[in-house]
Amino acid sequence: MFLNSRVVALVLAVVVAAVTTAFLSLVPEVSDQALLVAALLSFAATYLLLYITFEFLVFKEIGEIYKVLNKMRKKDFSFIDAGDSSNTNNPLKRINREIYNYGVNRNKEIEDLRRLEVFRREFLADVSHELKTPVFAAQGFVHTLLDGAVDDKKVRMKFLKRAAKSLDNLDSLIHDLLTLSQIEIGEIKMHLEHFDIVRTAHEVIDQLENKVEKKGLEIGLDNEYPDPIFVHADAERIYRVLINLISNAIKYTHKGRIDLGFEVKGNEVRVFVRDTGVGIPTEDLDRIFERFFRVDKSRSKDSGGTGLGLAIVKHILEAHDTHVGVVSTVNKGSVFSFKLPIGQSTEEMEEEANQELELLEVKDA
């Protein structure tokens, strides 16, 4: 590179030395030796000052900016971890910092887009697979009937029931997809109210009791709860959360018991569902709340369900500003839990309202 700090400093130093000597030569008393010394001193001082200034404050920073831009052009973001976040008054350093920040944000956007693209492809593949399964099953039963099996009453009823079951599974899948989509985009609002979570738990257990008995399992509360436990949440959505968690426990528990319990600590209630099922490997714990993810792909058809239950649980609880946690040991079981804020009973709310009314009456008086 011809135009560098040394060349610029040399040219400017010569010019300054020449101008200084020319001005001093106008003074009659100045000798030739003095002019030479003045020229050399002005040249040396100017050269050193300009060289250091351009080399370390200008050209070096411009070189760094060029390197960053060149790497960004080649889509190489390896420089990101090498950035200096210290504050500086040097405008070129600030420009370099801005370019660096742009590169960081750009790289993050690219990584997010790549991740979303992978998720989109996986999601479309999963949806296509999940939709094809009940559609092809129903289609096969219907075509078999059209090919002549409809004349056999026993075969006809058997195939119609299977086709209806496949279509019911398809309807459940579409309903869950719509529910999940509506929660994510905020179309479904949470209607917070005060309700007894123990009563809700009994309703959920009654709802799933037949399914539990068919598998030879036991289900119930982990302890006796003689007093109600009020929480402040969307009762309908929390009911759905408990249904999904217990249904998931039923699928992957082949013997033993499923417990539903509560722990009241401070202003929160911890709700947990504990099973003695097959458990979840550590490497899969972070993925079980993804759509259509199943720990054991080979058993996905046998276990039933849409593969969206835990994803719906996750989004409902996030809409409540809480999250679902899981602790699991392979071949021993799992515990799913979440926390809800303590609520008030009807009597407590009425008493609070009466106190507020009394305070207003006192103020008016």
Coordinates of C-alpha atoms in Angstrom, one line a residue:
M1 CA 0.0 0.0 0.0
F2 CA 1.6 3.3 -1.2
L3 CA -0.4 5.6 0.9
N4 CA 0.6 4.6 4.4
S5 CA 1.4 6.4 7.7
R6 CA 5.1 6.7 6.9
V7 CA 4.7 8.2 3.5
V8 CA 2.1 10.7 4.7
A9 CA 4.2 11.7 7.8
L10 CA 7.3 12.0 5.5
V11 CA 5.6 14.3 3.0
L12 CA 4.1 16.5 5.7
A13 CA 7.3 16.7 7.7
V14 CA 9.2 17.8 4.6
V15 CA 6.6 20.5 3.9
V16 CA 6.6 21.7 7.5
A17 CA 10.4 21.8 7.6
A18 CA 10.6 23.7 4.3
V19 CA 8.0 26.3 5.4
T20 CA 9.8 26.7 8.8
T21 CA 13.2 27.2 7.1
A22 CA 11.7 29.6 4.6
F23 CA 10.2 31.8 7.4
L24 CA 13.5 31.7 9.4
S25 CA 15.5 32.7 6.3
L26 CA 13.7 36.0 6.2
V27 CA 15.4 37.0 9.4
P28 CA 18.8 38.5 8.6
E29 CA 20.6 37.5 11.9
V30 CA 19.9 33.7 11.4
S31 CA 22.9 31.8 10.1
D32 CA 22.9 28.9 7.7
Q33 CA 23.8 26.5 10.5
A34 CA 20.8 27.7 12.5
L35 CA 18.6 27.2 9.5
L36 CA 19.8 23.6 9.0
V37 CA 19.3 22.8 12.6
A38 CA 15.8 24.3 12.6
A39 CA 15.0 22.4 9.4
L40 CA 16.2 19.0 10.9
L41 CA 14.4 19.6 14.2
S42 CA 11.1 20.6 12.6
F43 CA 11.4 17.7 10.2
A44 CA 12.1 15.1 12.9
A45 CA 9.5 16.4 15.4
T46 CA 6.8 16.7 12.7
Y47 CA 7.6 13.2 11.3
L48 CA 7.5 11.5 14.6
L49 CA 4.3 13.3 15.7
L50 CA 2.5 12.6 12.5
Y51 CA 3.7 9.1 12.1
I52 CA 2.5 8.1 15.6
T53 CA -0.8 9.9 15.1
F54 CA -1.5 8.4 11.7
E55 CA -0.2 4.9 12.6
F56 CA -2.0 4.4 15.9
L57 CA -5.0 6.7 15.7
V58 CA -5.9 6.7 12.0
F59 CA -4.5 4.0 9.8
K60 CA -4.6 1.2 12.4
E61 CA -8.3 1.9 13.1
I62 CA -9.1 2.2 9.4
G63 CA -7.3 -1.1 8.9
E64 CA -9.4 -2.7 11.6
I65 CA -12.6 -1.3 10.0
Y66 CA -11.5 -2.7 6.6
K67 CA -10.8 -6.1 8.1
V68 CA -14.3 -6.2 9.8
L69 CA -16.0 -5.1 6.5
N70 CA -14.0 -7.6 4.5
K71 CA -15.0 -10.5 6.9
M72 CA -18.6 -9.4 6.8
R73 CA -18.5 -9.4 3.0
K74 CA -17.3 -13.0 3.1
K75 CA -19.9 -13.9 5.8
D76 CA -17.2 -14.6 8.3
F77 CA -18.3 -13.5 11.7
S78 CA -15.4 -15.1 13.6
F79 CA -14.3 -11.5 14.6
I80 CA -17.3 -11.1 16.9
D81 CA -15.7 -12.6 20.0
A82 CA -12.7 -10.4 19.6
G83 CA -14.5 -7.1 19.9
D84 CA -13.4 -4.5 22.5
S85 CA -16.3 -3.1 24.4
S86 CA -14.3 -0.4 26.2
N87 CA -15.5 3.2 25.9
T88 CA -13.3 5.6 23.9
N89 CA -13.3 9.2 22.6
N90 CA -11.6 8.2 19.4
P91 CA -14.3 8.6 16.6
L92 CA -12.7 5.9 14.5
K93 CA -12.8 3.5 17.4
R94 CA -16.5 4.4 17.9
I95 CA -17.1 3.8 14.2
N96 CA -15.4 0.4 14.4
R97 CA -17.5 -0.4 17.5
E98 CA -20.7 0.5 15.6
I99 CA -19.6 -1.8 12.7
Y100 CA -18.8 -4.5 15.2
N101 CA -22.2 -4.2 16.9
Y102 CA -23.8 -4.3 13.4
G103 CA -21.9 -7.5 12.7
V104 CA -23.0 -9.0 16.0
N105 CA -26.7 -8.2 15.3
R106 CA -26.4 -9.3 11.7
N107 CA -24.9 -12.6 12.8
K108 CA -27.6 -13.1 15.4
E109 CA -30.3 -12.4 12.7
I110 CA -28.7 -14.9 10.4
E111 CA -28.5 -17.6 13.1
D112 CA -32.1 -16.9 14.0
L113 CA -33.2 -17.2 10.4
R114 CA -31.2 -20.5 10.0
R115 CA -32.8 -21.8 13.2
L116 CA -36.3 -20.8 12.1
E117 CA -35.7 -22.3 8.7
V118 CA -34.7 -25.6 10.3
F119 CA -37.7 -25.4 12.6
R120 CA -40.0 -24.6 9.6
R121 CA -38.8 -27.6 7.7
E122 CA -39.1 -30.0 10.6
F123 CA -42.5 -28.6 11.5
L124 CA -43.8 -29.0 8.0
A125 CA -42.4 -32.5 7.8
D126 CA -44.0 -33.4 11.2
V127 CA -47.4 -31.8 10.3
S128 CA -47.4 -33.6 7.0
H129 CA -46.6 -36.9 8.7
E130 CA -49.2 -36.4 11.5
L131 CA -51.9 -35.4 9.0
K132 CA -51.2 -38.2 6.6
T133 CA -51.5 -41.0 9.2
P134 CA -55.2 -40.6 10.0
V135 CA -56.1 -39.5 6.5
F136 CA -54.5 -42.5 4.9
A137 CA -56.0 -44.8 7.5
A138 CA -59.6 -43.4 6.9
Q139 CA -59.0 -43.4 3.2
G140 CA -57.9 -47.1 3.2
F141 CA -61.0 -48.2 5.2
V142 CA -63.4 -46.2 3.0
H143 CA -61.9 -47.6 -0.3
T144 CA -62.0 -51.1 1.1
L145 CA -65.7 -50.7 1.8
L146 CA -66.2 -49.2 -1.7
D147 CA -64.5 -52.2 -3.3
G148 CA -67.2 -54.5 -2.0
A149 CA -66.6 -54.9 1.8
V150 CA -69.7 -52.7 2.4
D151 CA -72.0 -55.7 1.7
D152 CA -70.6 -57.6 4.7
K153 CA -72.3 -56.0 7.8
K154 CA -69.7 -57.1 10.3
V155 CA -66.8 -55.8 8.1
R156 CA -68.7 -52.6 7.3
M157 CA -69.3 -51.7 10.9
K158 CA -65.7 -52.6 11.9
F159 CA -64.2 -50.5 9.1
L160 CA -66.6 -47.5 9.6
K161 CA -65.6 -47.4 13.3
R162 CA -61.9 -47.4 12.5
A163 CA -62.4 -44.7 9.8
A164 CA -64.4 -42.6 12.3
K165 CA -61.6 -43.1 14.9
S166 CA -59.0 -41.9 12.4
L167 CA -61.1 -38.9 11.5
D168 CA -61.5 -38.1 15.3
N169 CA -57.7 -38.2 15.7
L170 CA -57.4 -35.8 12.7
D171 CA -60.0 -33.5 14.2
S172 CA -58.1 -33.5 17.6
L173 CA -54.8 -32.7 15.8
I174 CA -56.3 -29.8 13.9
H175 CA -58.0 -28.5 17.0
D176 CA -54.7 -28.6 19.0
L177 CA -52.8 -26.9 16.1
L178 CA -55.4 -24.1 16.1
T179 CA -55.3 -23.8 19.9
L180 CA -51.5 -23.6 19.9
S181 CA -51.4 -21.0 17.1
Q182 CA -54.1 -18.8 18.8
I183 CA -52.2 -18.9 22.1
E184 CA -48.9 -18.0 20.4
I185 CA -50.3 -15.0 18.5
G186 CA -52.3 -13.8 21.5
E187 CA -55.8 -14.4 20.1
I188 CA -56.7 -16.5 23.2
K189 CA -56.7 -14.3 26.3
M190 CA -56.3 -15.6 29.8
H191 CA -59.4 -14.9 31.9
L192 CA -57.9 -14.8 35.4
E193 CA -60.2 -15.7 38.3
H194 CA -60.0 -17.1 41.8
F195 CA -60.8 -20.8 42.0
D196 CA -60.1 -23.9 44.1
I197 CA -57.3 -25.9 42.4
V198 CA -58.1 -29.0 44.6
R199 CA -61.6 -29.1 43.2
T200 CA -60.2 -28.8 39.7
A201 CA -57.8 -31.7 40.4
H202 CA -60.7 -33.9 41.5
E203 CA -62.6 -33.1 38.2
V204 CA -59.5 -34.0 36.1
I205 CA -59.0 -37.2 38.0
D206 CA -62.7 -38.2 37.5
Q207 CA -62.4 -37.3 33.8
L208 CA -59.4 -39.6 33.3
E209 CA -60.2 -42.4 35.8
N210 CA -61.6 -44.8 33.1
K211 CA -58.4 -44.4 31.0
V212 CA -56.3 -45.1 34.1
E213 CA -58.2 -48.2 35.1
K214 CA -57.9 -49.7 31.6
K215 CA -54.1 -49.6 31.9
G216 CA -54.3 -51.1 35.4
L217 CA -52.9 -47.9 37.1
E218 CA -53.8 -46.0 40.1
I219 CA -54.4 -42.2 40.2
G220 CA -55.2 -39.8 43.0
L221 CA -54.0 -36.9 45.1
D222 CA -50.7 -37.4 46.9
N223 CA -52.2 -36.3 50.3
E224 CA -55.6 -35.4 51.7
Y225 CA -56.5 -31.8 51.2
P226 CA -59.5 -31.1 53.5
D227 CA -59.3 -27.4 52.9
P228 CA -59.6 -25.7 49.5
I229 CA -56.5 -24.1 47.9
F230 CA -57.4 -21.0 45.9
V231 CA -55.2 -19.8 43.0
H232 CA -55.5 -16.9 40.7
A233 CA -55.4 -18.1 37.1
D234 CA -57.5 -19.1 34.1
A235 CA -59.5 -22.0 35.4
E236 CA -60.4 -23.5 32.0
R237 CA -56.7 -23.3 30.8
I238 CA -55.3 -24.8 34.0
Y239 CA -57.8 -27.6 33.7
R240 CA -56.4 -28.2 30.2
V241 CA -52.9 -28.2 31.5
L242 CA -53.7 -30.8 34.1
I243 CA -55.5 -33.0 31.6
N244 CA -52.5 -32.8 29.2
L245 CA -50.0 -33.6 31.9
I246 CA -51.9 -36.5 33.4
S247 CA -52.7 -37.9 29.9
N248 CA -49.0 -37.7 29.1
A249 CA -48.2 -39.6 32.4
I250 CA -50.8 -42.3 31.5
K251 CA -49.2 -42.9 28.1
Y252 CA -45.8 -43.5 29.4
T253 CA -46.6 -45.3 32.7
H254 CA -47.2 -49.1 32.4
K255 CA -47.4 -49.9 36.1
G256 CA -47.6 -48.0 39.4
R257 CA -49.3 -44.8 40.3
I258 CA -49.9 -41.2 39.1
D259 CA -50.1 -38.6 41.8
L260 CA -51.4 -35.0 41.6
G261 CA -50.3 -32.8 44.5
F262 CA -49.8 -29.2 45.8
E263 CA -47.3 -27.3 47.9
V264 CA -48.2 -23.9 49.3
K265 CA -45.2 -21.7 49.9
G266 CA -45.6 -18.0 50.6
N267 CA -47.7 -16.4 47.9
E268 CA -47.4 -19.3 45.5
V269 CA -48.8 -22.8 45.0
R270 CA -46.7 -25.4 43.4
V271 CA -48.7 -27.9 41.4
F272 CA -47.1 -31.2 40.4
V273 CA -47.9 -34.4 38.5
R274 CA -45.8 -37.4 39.5
D275 CA -45.7 -40.8 37.8
T276 CA -43.8 -44.1 37.9
G277 CA -43.3 -44.3 34.2
V278 CA -40.5 -44.9 31.8
G279 CA -38.9 -41.6 32.5
I280 CA -37.1 -39.2 30.1
P281 CA -33.4 -39.3 29.1
T282 CA -31.5 -36.2 30.2
E283 CA -30.6 -35.3 26.6
D284 CA -34.3 -35.1 25.7
L285 CA -35.5 -33.0 28.6
D286 CA -35.0 -29.7 26.7
R287 CA -37.0 -30.9 23.7
I288 CA -40.0 -32.5 25.2
F289 CA -42.1 -29.3 25.0
E290 CA -41.5 -28.9 21.2
R291 CA -44.3 -29.7 18.9
F292 CA -44.6 -33.3 17.8
F293 CA -41.5 -34.3 19.7
R294 CA -41.6 -37.8 21.2
V295 CA -38.9 -39.4 23.2
D296 CA -39.5 -42.8 21.7
K297 CA -40.4 -42.4 18.0
S298 CA -41.1 -46.1 17.6
R299 CA -44.0 -45.9 20.1
S300 CA -45.5 -42.7 18.8
K301 CA -48.4 -44.4 17.1
D302 CA -49.1 -46.8 19.9
S303 CA -49.1 -44.1 22.6
G304 CA -51.6 -42.0 20.7
G305 CA -52.2 -38.3 21.1
T306 CA -51.4 -35.4 18.8
G307 CA -47.8 -34.8 20.0
L308 CA -48.9 -31.2 20.9
G309 CA -50.0 -31.7 24.5
L310 CA -46.8 -30.6 26.3
A311 CA -46.3 -27.7 23.8
I312 CA -49.8 -26.4 24.7
V313 CA -49.0 -26.8 28.4
K314 CA -45.8 -24.7 27.9
H315 CA -47.6 -21.9 26.1
I316 CA -50.5 -21.7 28.5
L317 CA -48.2 -21.5 31.5
E318 CA -46.1 -18.9 29.8
A319 CA -49.2 -16.8 29.2
H320 CA -49.6 -17.0 33.0
D321 CA -46.1 -15.6 33.5
T322 CA -44.9 -19.0 34.8
H323 CA -43.2 -22.1 33.3
V324 CA -43.4 -25.8 33.6
G325 CA -40.5 -27.7 35.0
V326 CA -39.6 -31.4 34.8
V327 CA -37.4 -33.8 36.8
S328 CA -37.1 -37.3 35.4
T329 CA -35.2 -40.5 35.9
V330 CA -35.2 -43.2 33.3
N331 CA -37.2 -46.3 34.3
K332 CA -38.3 -44.6 37.6
G333 CA -40.6 -41.8 36.6
S334 CA -41.1 -38.1 36.1
V335 CA -42.4 -35.1 37.9
F336 CA -43.9 -32.2 36.0
S337 CA -44.6 -29.0 38.0
F338 CA -45.6 -25.4 37.8
K339 CA -46.4 -22.5 40.1
L340 CA -49.5 -20.3 40.4
P341 CA -50.1 -17.3 42.6
I342 CA -52.3 -17.8 45.7
G343 CA -55.9 -16.7 45.2
Q344 CA -58.8 -15.7 47.4
S345 CA -62.0 -17.5 48.4
T346 CA -65.3 -15.9 47.7
E347 CA -65.7 -15.0 51.4
E348 CA -62.2 -13.3 51.4
M349 CA -63.0 -11.3 48.3
E350 CA -66.4 -10.2 49.8
E351 CA -64.7 -9.2 53.1
E352 CA -62.0 -7.2 51.2
A353 CA -64.7 -5.5 49.1
N354 CA -66.7 -4.6 52.3
Q355 CA -63.5 -3.1 53.9
E356 CA -62.9 -1.0 50.8
L357 CA -66.5 0.1 50.9
E358 CA -66.2 1.1 54.6
L359 CA -63.1 3.1 53.9
L360 CA -64.8 5.0 51.1
E361 CA -67.8 5.7 53.4
V362 CA -65.4 7.0 56.1
K363 CA -63.7 9.3 53.5
D364 CA -67.0 10.6 52.2
A365 CA -68.1 11.4 55.8

